[in-house]
Short mmCIF file of C-alpha atoms in Angstrom, two decimals:
data_model
loop_
_atom_site.label_atom_id
_atom_site.label_comp_id
_atom_site.label_asym_id
_atom_site.label_seq_id
_atom_site.Cartn_x
_atom_site.Cartn_y
_atom_site.Cartn_z
CA MET A 197 58.04 83.74 67.49
CA SER A 198 60.19 81.45 65.32
CA ASP A 199 59.96 77.70 65.80
CA GLY A 200 63.40 77.63 67.40
CA ASN A 201 62.23 79.81 70.27
CA LEU A 202 59.21 77.66 71.07
CA LYS A 203 59.32 75.77 74.31
CA SER A 204 58.76 72.02 74.34
CA LEU A 205 55.68 70.40 75.83
CA GLU A 206 55.48 66.79 77.00
CA VAL A 207 53.09 64.58 78.96
CA CYS A 208 54.18 61.65 81.11
CA PHE A 209 51.21 59.33 81.70
CA THR A 210 52.41 57.69 84.92
CA PRO A 211 55.27 58.01 87.40
CA ALA A 212 56.58 54.65 86.13
CA LEU A 213 57.49 56.36 82.85
CA PHE A 214 59.05 59.44 84.41
CA LYS A 215 62.60 58.15 84.13
CA THR A 216 62.23 58.05 80.32
CA PHE A 217 62.01 61.87 80.27
CA GLU A 218 64.73 64.46 80.66
CA VAL A 219 63.70 66.91 83.40
CA GLU A 220 66.63 69.27 83.69
CA GLY A 221 65.59 72.88 83.24
CA LYS A 222 61.94 71.94 82.78
CA ILE A 223 58.89 72.91 84.77
CA VAL A 224 57.06 69.77 85.91
CA VAL A 225 53.28 70.14 86.37
CA LEU A 226 52.03 67.47 88.74
CA VAL A 227 48.46 66.25 88.15
CA ASP A 228 46.34 64.02 90.39
CA ILE A 229 42.79 65.20 89.72
CA LEU A 230 41.13 62.64 92.03
CA ARG A 231 42.24 64.01 94.36
CA ALA A 232 45.68 65.15 95.58
CA THR A 233 46.34 68.12 93.32
CA SER A 234 42.71 69.28 93.46
CA THR A 235 42.95 69.15 97.25
CA ILE A 236 46.28 71.00 97.40
CA CYS A 237 44.90 73.84 95.26
CA THR A 238 41.81 74.02 97.46
CA ALA A 239 43.77 74.01 100.71
CA LEU A 240 46.09 76.82 99.64
CA HIS A 241 43.23 78.82 98.19
CA TYR A 242 41.36 78.53 101.51
CA GLY A 243 44.33 79.80 103.48
CA VAL A 244 46.44 76.78 104.48
CA ARG A 245 49.97 78.12 104.98
CA GLU A 246 51.85 75.16 103.50
CA ILE A 247 51.39 71.53 102.51
CA ILE A 248 54.18 69.14 103.49
CA PRO A 249 53.94 66.12 101.21
CA VAL A 250 55.31 62.86 102.61
CA GLY A 251 55.59 59.56 100.76
CA SER A 252 55.32 56.89 103.42
CA VAL A 253 52.70 56.16 106.06
CA LYS A 254 55.52 55.82 108.59
CA GLU A 255 56.74 59.34 107.92
CA ALA A 256 53.20 60.74 108.15
CA LYS A 257 52.85 59.04 111.53
CA ARG A 258 56.11 60.58 112.74
CA TYR A 259 54.85 64.07 111.86
CA LYS A 260 51.60 63.31 113.68
CA SER A 261 53.57 62.47 116.84
CA LEU A 262 55.31 65.86 116.51
CA GLY A 263 51.93 67.62 116.70
CA TYR A 264 51.26 68.28 113.03
CA ILE A 265 47.81 68.10 111.45
CA VAL A 266 47.97 65.11 109.11
CA ALA A 267 45.76 64.44 106.08
CA GLY A 268 46.20 61.14 104.32
CA GLU A 269 44.75 58.13 102.60
CA ARG A 270 45.75 54.86 101.06
CA ASN A 271 43.62 53.31 98.32
CA GLY A 272 41.01 55.99 98.95
CA LYS A 273 40.60 55.26 102.67
CA ILE A 274 41.62 57.70 105.41
CA LEU A 275 44.76 56.67 107.34
CA PRO A 276 43.66 55.56 110.84
CA PHE A 277 45.85 58.07 112.70
CA ALA A 278 45.19 61.01 110.32
CA ASP A 279 43.08 64.04 111.21
CA PHE A 280 41.24 63.67 107.93
CA GLY A 281 41.48 62.12 104.46
CA ASN A 282 42.22 63.86 101.22
CA SER A 283 38.86 65.26 100.23
CA PRO A 284 39.20 68.90 99.17
CA PHE A 285 36.08 69.63 101.24
CA ASN A 286 38.10 68.99 104.42
CA PHE A 287 40.21 72.05 103.67
CA MET A 288 37.41 74.59 103.41
CA ASN A 289 37.27 75.60 107.06
CA ASP A 290 38.87 77.81 109.69
CA ARG A 291 40.61 74.97 111.48
CA VAL A 292 43.20 74.58 108.73
CA ALA A 293 43.66 78.26 107.76
CA GLY A 294 47.18 79.40 108.49
CA GLN A 295 48.32 75.88 109.38
CA SER A 296 51.04 73.58 108.05
CA ILE A 297 49.41 70.34 106.90
CA VAL A 298 51.25 67.06 106.40
CA TYR A 299 49.79 65.21 103.43
CA SER A 300 50.29 61.63 102.26
CA THR A 301 48.28 59.92 99.49
CA THR A 302 48.38 56.76 97.41
CA ASN A 303 49.68 58.35 94.25
CA GLY A 304 50.14 62.09 94.43
CA THR A 305 52.74 62.70 97.08
CA LYS A 306 55.01 59.92 95.82
CA ALA A 307 55.05 61.60 92.43
CA ILE A 308 56.03 64.92 94.01
CA GLN A 309 59.13 63.32 95.44
CA MET A 310 60.04 61.73 92.10
CA ALA A 311 60.11 65.07 90.33
CA GLU A 312 63.05 66.37 92.32
CA GLY A 313 65.77 67.66 90.03
CA CYS A 314 63.47 69.60 87.73
CA SER A 315 63.67 73.38 87.50
CA GLN A 316 60.34 73.91 89.27
CA LEU A 317 57.48 71.70 90.40
CA VAL A 318 53.99 73.18 90.23
CA ILE A 319 50.61 71.68 91.10
CA GLY A 320 47.91 71.47 88.41
CA SER A 321 44.17 70.85 88.46
CA TYR A 322 41.02 72.17 86.82
CA LEU A 323 40.62 74.35 89.90
CA ASN A 324 43.65 76.48 89.00
CA HIS A 325 43.71 75.99 85.22
CA ARG A 326 43.73 79.64 84.18
CA VAL A 327 46.23 81.01 86.69
CA LEU A 328 48.44 78.00 86.08
CA THR A 329 48.49 78.43 82.29
CA ASP A 330 49.12 82.18 82.67
CA TRP A 331 52.00 81.41 85.01
CA LEU A 332 53.44 78.73 82.70
CA LEU A 333 53.26 81.11 79.73
CA SER A 334 55.16 83.73 81.73
CA GLN A 335 58.03 81.40 82.62
CA ASN A 336 59.46 80.76 79.13
CA LYS A 337 60.57 77.23 80.00
CA ASP A 338 59.95 73.70 78.69
CA VAL A 339 56.99 72.03 80.37
CA LEU A 340 56.47 68.38 81.31
CA VAL A 341 53.05 67.37 82.65
CA LEU A 342 53.36 64.45 85.06
CA CYS A 343 50.13 62.49 85.59
CA SER A 344 49.99 60.58 88.85
CA GLY A 345 47.95 57.76 87.35
CA TRP A 346 46.70 54.94 89.53
CA LYS A 347 49.33 52.69 91.05
CA ASN A 348 51.67 53.49 88.17
CA LYS A 349 49.02 52.76 85.55
CA PHE A 350 47.56 55.20 83.04
CA ASN A 351 44.30 56.82 84.09
CA LEU A 352 41.77 58.85 82.13
CA GLU A 353 41.02 61.61 84.63
CA ASP A 354 44.61 62.87 84.83
CA THR A 355 45.13 62.42 81.09
CA LEU A 356 42.06 64.51 80.26
CA PHE A 357 43.33 67.38 82.39
CA ALA A 358 46.77 67.08 80.76
CA GLY A 359 44.96 67.42 77.43
CA ALA A 360 43.04 70.49 78.58
CA LEU A 361 46.23 72.14 79.80
CA CYS A 362 48.25 71.25 76.69
CA LYS A 363 45.51 72.50 74.39
CA THR A 364 45.60 75.92 76.08
CA LEU A 365 49.40 76.08 76.03
CA LEU A 366 49.64 75.03 72.36
CA LYS A 367 47.02 77.62 71.38
CA SER A 368 49.35 80.33 72.71
CA HIS A 369 51.86 79.43 69.95
CA LYS A 370 54.63 79.61 72.52
CA PHE A 371 54.98 75.82 72.72
CA LYS A 372 55.68 73.02 70.26
CA THR A 373 55.51 69.28 70.81
CA ILE A 374 56.75 66.05 69.28
CA CYS A 375 55.36 64.00 72.16
CA ASP A 376 52.67 61.47 71.21
CA SER A 377 51.25 61.60 74.74
CA VAL A 378 50.48 65.30 74.27
CA LEU A 379 48.69 64.58 70.99
CA ALA A 380 46.68 61.72 72.49
CA SER A 381 45.69 63.64 75.60
CA VAL A 382 44.59 66.71 73.63
CA ASP A 383 42.44 64.52 71.36
CA LEU A 384 40.89 62.73 74.34
CA TRP A 385 40.19 66.06 76.01
CA GLN A 386 38.49 67.31 72.84
CA LEU A 387 36.26 64.23 72.87
CA ALA A 388 35.45 64.61 76.55
CA GLN A 389 35.16 68.35 77.08
CA LYS A 390 31.56 68.77 76.02
CA ASP A 391 30.44 66.68 78.97
CA ILE A 392 33.41 65.84 81.11
CA LEU A 393 31.39 64.24 83.90
CA ALA A 394 29.57 61.93 81.51
CA TYR A 395 32.87 60.96 79.93
CA ILE A 396 34.59 60.32 83.24
CA GLN A 397 31.78 57.95 84.23
CA LYS A 398 33.50 55.29 82.23
CA ALA A 399 36.91 55.76 83.79
CA ALA A 400 38.09 52.95 86.00
CA HIS A 401 38.86 55.25 88.91
CA ARG A 402 35.26 56.48 88.87
CA ASN A 403 34.23 52.93 89.81
CA ARG A 404 36.83 52.81 92.54
CA LEU A 405 35.50 56.08 93.98
CA ARG A 406 31.88 54.98 93.86
CA LYS A 407 32.72 51.78 95.70
CA LEU A 408 34.40 53.80 98.42
CA GLY A 409 31.52 56.29 98.63
CA LEU A 410 33.88 59.09 97.71
CA ASP A 411 32.42 60.31 94.46
CA ASP A 412 30.95 63.45 96.01
CA VAL A 413 34.07 65.34 94.93
CA LEU A 414 33.85 64.45 91.27
CA GLN A 415 31.98 67.53 90.12
CA TYR A 416 34.03 69.92 92.24
CA CYS A 417 37.33 68.44 91.01
CA HIS A 418 36.25 69.07 87.41
CA THR A 419 35.31 72.74 87.98
CA PHE A 420 37.48 75.27 86.17
CA ASP A 421 39.13 78.00 88.23
CA ALA A 422 37.41 77.41 91.57
CA ALA A 423 40.72 77.66 93.47
CA PRO A 424 42.93 80.13 91.57
CA VAL A 425 46.36 79.63 93.15
CA VAL A 426 49.76 78.56 91.78
CA PRO A 427 51.07 75.99 94.29
CA LEU A 428 54.86 75.73 94.04
CA TYR A 429 57.08 73.11 95.65
CA LYS A 430 60.01 74.76 97.47
CA GLY A 431 62.20 73.23 100.12
CA ASN A 432 60.05 70.34 101.27
CA SER A 433 56.75 72.20 101.18
CA ILE A 434 54.14 73.47 98.81
CA PHE A 435 53.23 77.17 99.06
CA ALA A 436 50.95 79.44 97.08
CA GLY A 437 53.36 81.15 94.63
CA MET B 206 26.96 35.15 78.46
CA SER B 207 26.78 36.52 82.01
CA ASP B 208 29.20 39.22 83.11
CA GLY B 209 31.07 36.74 85.30
CA ASN B 210 32.06 34.66 82.28
CA LEU B 211 33.45 37.58 80.35
CA LYS B 212 37.20 37.65 79.84
CA SER B 213 39.18 40.72 80.83
CA LEU B 214 40.84 43.01 78.33
CA GLU B 215 43.75 45.34 79.09
CA VAL B 216 46.23 47.50 77.19
CA CYS B 217 49.77 48.23 78.34
CA PHE B 218 51.09 51.33 76.56
CA THR B 219 54.80 50.63 76.88
CA PRO B 220 57.11 47.84 78.08
CA ALA B 221 58.11 50.09 81.02
CA LEU B 222 54.58 49.64 82.43
CA PHE B 223 54.44 45.89 81.86
CA LYS B 224 55.42 45.01 85.40
CA THR B 225 52.29 46.78 86.70
CA PHE B 226 50.12 44.09 85.03
CA GLU B 227 49.44 40.52 86.11
CA VAL B 228 50.19 38.21 83.17
CA GLU B 229 49.57 34.73 84.55
CA GLY B 230 47.03 32.83 82.47
CA LYS B 231 46.65 35.70 80.02
CA ILE B 232 47.31 35.89 76.31
CA VAL B 233 49.69 38.75 75.55
CA VAL B 234 49.31 40.38 72.12
CA LEU B 235 52.53 42.11 71.16
CA VAL B 236 52.17 45.20 68.94
CA ASP B 237 54.93 47.12 67.15
CA ILE B 238 53.20 48.47 64.05
CA LEU B 239 56.26 50.35 62.74
CA ARG B 240 57.57 47.80 62.16
CA ALA B 241 58.48 44.62 64.03
CA THR B 242 55.09 42.95 64.35
CA SER B 243 54.03 44.02 60.85
CA THR B 244 57.24 42.51 59.55
CA ILE B 245 56.85 39.25 61.48
CA CYS B 246 53.33 38.75 60.13
CA THR B 247 54.58 39.46 56.61
CA ALA B 248 57.53 37.11 56.88
CA LEU B 249 55.47 34.17 58.13
CA HIS B 250 52.73 34.84 55.58
CA TYR B 251 55.35 34.78 52.79
CA GLY B 252 56.74 31.44 53.91
CA VAL B 253 59.53 32.12 56.42
CA ARG B 254 59.71 28.98 58.58
CA GLU B 255 60.41 30.72 61.90
CA ILE B 256 61.54 34.04 63.35
CA ILE B 257 64.08 33.88 66.17
CA PRO B 258 63.83 37.15 68.11
CA VAL B 259 66.97 38.25 69.93
CA GLY B 260 67.28 41.26 72.21
CA SER B 261 70.89 42.33 71.96
CA VAL B 262 73.09 43.26 69.02
CA LYS B 263 75.76 40.96 70.44
CA GLU B 264 73.47 37.96 70.33
CA ALA B 265 72.36 38.81 66.79
CA LYS B 266 76.04 38.91 65.76
CA ARG B 267 76.67 35.53 67.33
CA TYR B 268 73.85 33.98 65.29
CA LYS B 269 75.26 35.61 62.16
CA SER B 270 78.62 33.93 62.83
CA LEU B 271 76.76 30.60 63.03
CA GLY B 272 75.44 31.10 59.51
CA TYR B 273 71.96 32.39 60.20
CA ILE B 274 70.23 35.03 58.09
CA VAL B 275 69.98 38.08 60.35
CA ALA B 276 67.51 40.96 60.07
CA GLY B 277 67.96 43.84 62.44
CA GLU B 278 67.98 47.54 63.15
CA ARG B 279 68.66 50.00 65.89
CA ASN B 280 66.95 53.40 65.89
CA GLY B 281 65.58 52.61 62.43
CA LYS B 282 68.99 51.90 60.83
CA ILE B 283 70.06 48.47 59.58
CA LEU B 284 72.69 46.75 61.74
CA PRO B 285 76.00 46.79 59.84
CA PHE B 286 76.47 42.99 59.90
CA ALA B 287 72.81 42.15 59.19
CA ASP B 288 71.55 40.72 55.89
CA PHE B 289 68.79 43.29 55.89
CA GLY B 290 66.80 45.68 58.11
CA ASN B 291 63.30 45.26 59.37
CA SER B 292 61.21 46.46 56.47
CA PRO B 293 58.40 43.99 55.77
CA PHE B 294 59.23 44.35 52.05
CA ASN B 295 62.49 42.47 52.66
CA PHE B 296 60.52 39.36 53.50
CA MET B 297 58.47 39.11 50.31
CA ASN B 298 60.90 37.00 48.29
CA ASP B 299 62.08 33.45 47.65
CA ARG B 300 65.38 33.89 49.45
CA VAL B 301 63.72 33.84 52.86
CA ALA B 302 60.96 31.28 52.21
CA GLY B 303 61.49 28.19 54.35
CA GLN B 304 64.32 29.82 56.30
CA SER B 305 64.90 30.55 59.98
CA ILE B 306 65.50 34.29 60.39
CA VAL B 307 67.16 35.90 63.40
CA TYR B 308 65.53 39.23 64.14
CA SER B 309 66.59 42.06 66.44
CA THR B 310 64.97 45.49 66.61
CA THR B 311 65.01 48.60 68.81
CA ASN B 312 61.72 47.96 70.54
CA GLY B 313 59.88 44.88 69.36
CA THR B 314 62.11 41.96 70.19
CA LYS B 315 62.93 43.27 73.65
CA ALA B 316 59.22 43.35 74.43
CA ILE B 317 58.87 39.73 73.28
CA GLN B 318 61.39 38.65 75.87
CA MET B 319 59.65 40.63 78.61
CA ALA B 320 56.37 38.82 78.08
CA GLU B 321 57.75 35.47 79.17
CA GLY B 322 55.55 33.91 81.84
CA CYS B 323 52.26 34.66 80.15
CA SER B 324 50.02 31.85 78.92
CA GLN B 325 50.68 32.58 75.25
CA LEU B 326 52.38 35.33 73.30
CA VAL B 327 50.92 36.21 69.90
CA ILE B 328 51.94 38.86 67.37
CA GLY B 329 49.45 41.54 66.35
CA SER B 330 49.27 44.04 63.50
CA TYR B 331 46.71 45.44 61.07
CA LEU B 332 48.00 42.84 58.60
CA ASN B 333 46.55 39.95 60.64
CA HIS B 334 43.72 41.77 62.44
CA ARG B 335 40.85 39.49 61.45
CA VAL B 336 42.54 36.10 61.92
CA LEU B 337 44.03 37.35 65.18
CA THR B 338 40.69 38.50 66.61
CA ASP B 339 39.03 35.24 65.50
CA TRP B 340 41.80 33.30 67.20
CA LEU B 341 41.59 35.38 70.40
CA LEU B 342 37.81 34.90 70.54
CA SER B 343 38.30 31.13 70.25
CA GLN B 344 40.75 30.93 73.15
CA ASN B 345 38.43 31.98 76.01
CA LYS B 346 41.27 33.65 77.95
CA ASP B 347 42.02 37.09 79.36
CA VAL B 348 43.89 39.31 76.89
CA LEU B 349 46.58 41.91 77.51
CA VAL B 350 47.72 44.01 74.54
CA LEU B 351 51.36 45.05 74.94
CA CYS B 352 52.39 48.06 72.85
CA SER B 353 56.10 48.26 72.14
CA GLY B 354 56.11 52.05 72.20
CA TRP B 355 59.27 53.97 71.37
CA LYS B 356 62.13 53.59 73.81
CA ASN B 357 59.68 52.85 76.60
CA LYS B 358 57.51 55.87 75.76
CA PHE B 359 53.90 55.86 74.66
CA ASN B 360 53.38 56.03 70.90
CA LEU B 361 50.29 56.70 68.83
CA GLU B 362 50.72 54.10 66.10
CA ASP B 363 50.73 51.11 68.47
CA THR B 364 47.97 52.63 70.62
CA LEU B 365 45.67 53.09 67.62
CA PHE B 366 46.05 49.45 66.66
CA ALA B 367 45.39 48.42 70.27
CA GLY B 368 42.19 50.45 70.03
CA ALA B 369 41.16 48.79 66.76
CA LEU B 370 41.75 45.34 68.24
CA CYS B 371 39.97 46.11 71.53
CA LYS B 372 36.99 47.61 69.73
CA THR B 373 36.51 44.37 67.78
CA LEU B 374 36.96 42.18 70.86
CA LEU B 375 34.54 44.27 72.98
CA LYS B 376 31.94 44.17 70.20
CA SER B 377 31.88 40.37 70.53
CA HIS B 378 30.48 40.75 74.06
CA LYS B 379 32.92 38.08 75.22
CA PHE B 380 35.21 40.63 76.91
CA LYS B 381 34.84 43.27 79.60
CA THR B 382 37.30 45.91 80.70
CA ILE B 383 37.99 48.21 83.62
CA CYS B 384 41.28 49.36 82.07
CA ASP B 385 41.47 53.07 81.25
CA SER B 386 44.11 52.37 78.59
CA VAL B 387 41.57 50.26 76.70
CA LEU B 388 38.99 53.05 76.85
CA ALA B 389 41.50 55.68 75.70
CA SER B 390 42.87 53.58 72.85
CA VAL B 391 39.39 52.68 71.56
CA ASP B 392 38.40 56.37 71.58
CA LEU B 393 41.59 57.37 69.79
CA TRP B 394 41.03 54.64 67.21
CA GLN B 395 37.50 55.88 66.62
CA LEU B 396 38.87 59.37 65.98
CA ALA B 397 41.56 58.09 63.65
CA GLN B 398 39.91 55.27 61.73
CA LYS B 399 38.27 57.35 59.02
CA ASP B 400 41.67 58.36 57.73
CA ILE B 401 44.34 56.53 59.63
CA LEU B 402 47.22 57.73 57.44
CA ALA B 403 46.23 61.38 57.84
CA TYR B 404 45.98 60.89 61.60
CA ILE B 405 49.31 59.12 61.89
CA GLN B 406 51.01 62.04 60.10
CA LYS B 407 51.07 63.84 63.41
CA ALA B 408 52.61 60.99 65.37
CA ALA B 409 56.15 61.54 66.54
CA HIS B 410 57.40 58.29 65.07
CA ARG B 411 56.16 59.39 61.67
CA ASN B 412 58.72 62.18 61.80
CA ARG B 413 61.42 59.76 62.89
CA LEU B 414 60.63 57.54 59.91
CA ARG B 415 60.57 60.37 57.43
CA LYS B 416 63.97 61.54 58.61
CA LEU B 417 65.35 58.06 58.07
CA GLY B 418 63.71 57.73 54.66
CA LEU B 419 61.78 54.73 55.85
CA ASP B 420 58.23 55.91 55.55
CA ASP B 421 57.56 53.82 52.46
CA VAL B 422 56.10 51.11 54.70
CA LEU B 423 53.51 53.34 56.37
CA GLN B 424 50.60 52.53 54.10
CA TYR B 425 51.36 48.81 53.97
CA CYS B 426 51.66 48.56 57.77
CA HIS B 427 48.18 50.09 58.11
CA THR B 428 46.50 47.69 55.67
CA PHE B 429 43.96 45.35 57.21
CA ASP B 430 44.40 41.62 56.65
CA ALA B 431 47.20 41.69 54.08
CA ALA B 432 49.13 38.93 55.93
CA PRO B 433 46.53 36.66 57.55
CA VAL B 434 48.63 34.53 59.90
CA VAL B 435 48.61 33.97 63.68
CA PRO B 436 52.27 34.16 64.74
CA LEU B 437 52.79 32.35 68.04
CA TYR B 438 55.88 32.45 70.23
CA LYS B 439 56.92 28.92 71.26
CA GLY B 440 60.27 27.79 72.58
CA ASN B 441 62.47 30.66 71.44
CA SER B 442 60.89 31.15 68.06
CA ILE B 443 57.82 32.56 66.39
CA PHE B 444 55.87 30.24 64.09
CA ALA B 445 52.63 30.58 62.14
CA GLY B 446 50.07 28.95 64.45
#
């Protein structure tokens, strides 16, 4: 394939930088490893019918009053009126299979709403790495990886996954990049990949999770291909594509 | 020194993220390796009396009409009315020694104006690395490194310098960090430091510079301690501190 036919690859480190990127015609891959996108992949893999992401606590509450099952957290703590928080482990049971789940988190669901206007929004995590890269390679479109970060700041755990994904896509020789964030994230991934859990120990969010007693999901959220689905955002919901 | 007495260290990858950081009481280190902060260090080291940074082309023009020497570029090209562009080599001569120079660039001078409200703004580059770190260690204040980036996007060349600076400061055991951007930039610096020029070849801005025929400054701008000054922003000017 000649260079002119290669698709472009970019990484946006936080939603606060998203407006500096052109999105038209591009596939946006949303990443929030700890934990929204890991949880969405898990839920759809375990049979949830659809995930309805909502940005505000108020809106989540409104859905609750309409009878929906609501999952949600702010700053890592479960919303008081929610049925459960955003641990992927909550979605591995019969209660949620076949259901529509309303989902609101600190970082992830806000980013979903920002990405409107792109060609297609897809959910990325280690859990669906292989099916996601296969799907992206089949689409023949430019790709922009949007890391959710932490309160609009850069975070390591999303960046490392962006690096893992970009490395696989670049190896296919179907993509090119002139984006420094791609180069940085691939290099960081190459440093971290031998022992991703040891590397992530030093990430700031790791400390936040430990303080909240939520670090039980860390290993699961860094497991390749444990939830092989391609979650696509269509209408106002996320379905398994 | 106990952990409680350690000063905090943070890195902000682009001006677009600056509002997500608290700045009160902190020293902000502004970084624009290619080329504003390298040029400012050079100019003050070679005897320029002060640098007056201005954000807009209009304001730069107004100063020119008042008789000031004006240096400035946009997107790497010299402003048509300016006396010269922003290559550090322009400032190594007798014409500028003792003068006040008005200076306006694509990224750097805008970032200077954003940082207002911090305790102290200081200019950082490889050219003043050692005197800058010595000065920072003497101040006993929290430090935030502000990378100018490229049009509000992350860039590798500023990030690598942030990593070099943070590595030195953390080695002193006077600083602590919970900022993922610090961790990432230090790791990238450690990857790059053996052959910084080879590493920077892959940076996007490198390609921009080559296209503009401006890559003659690359080696100079990555030379440690060639312009040992501590440029401080006071009033509306930058002086050697």
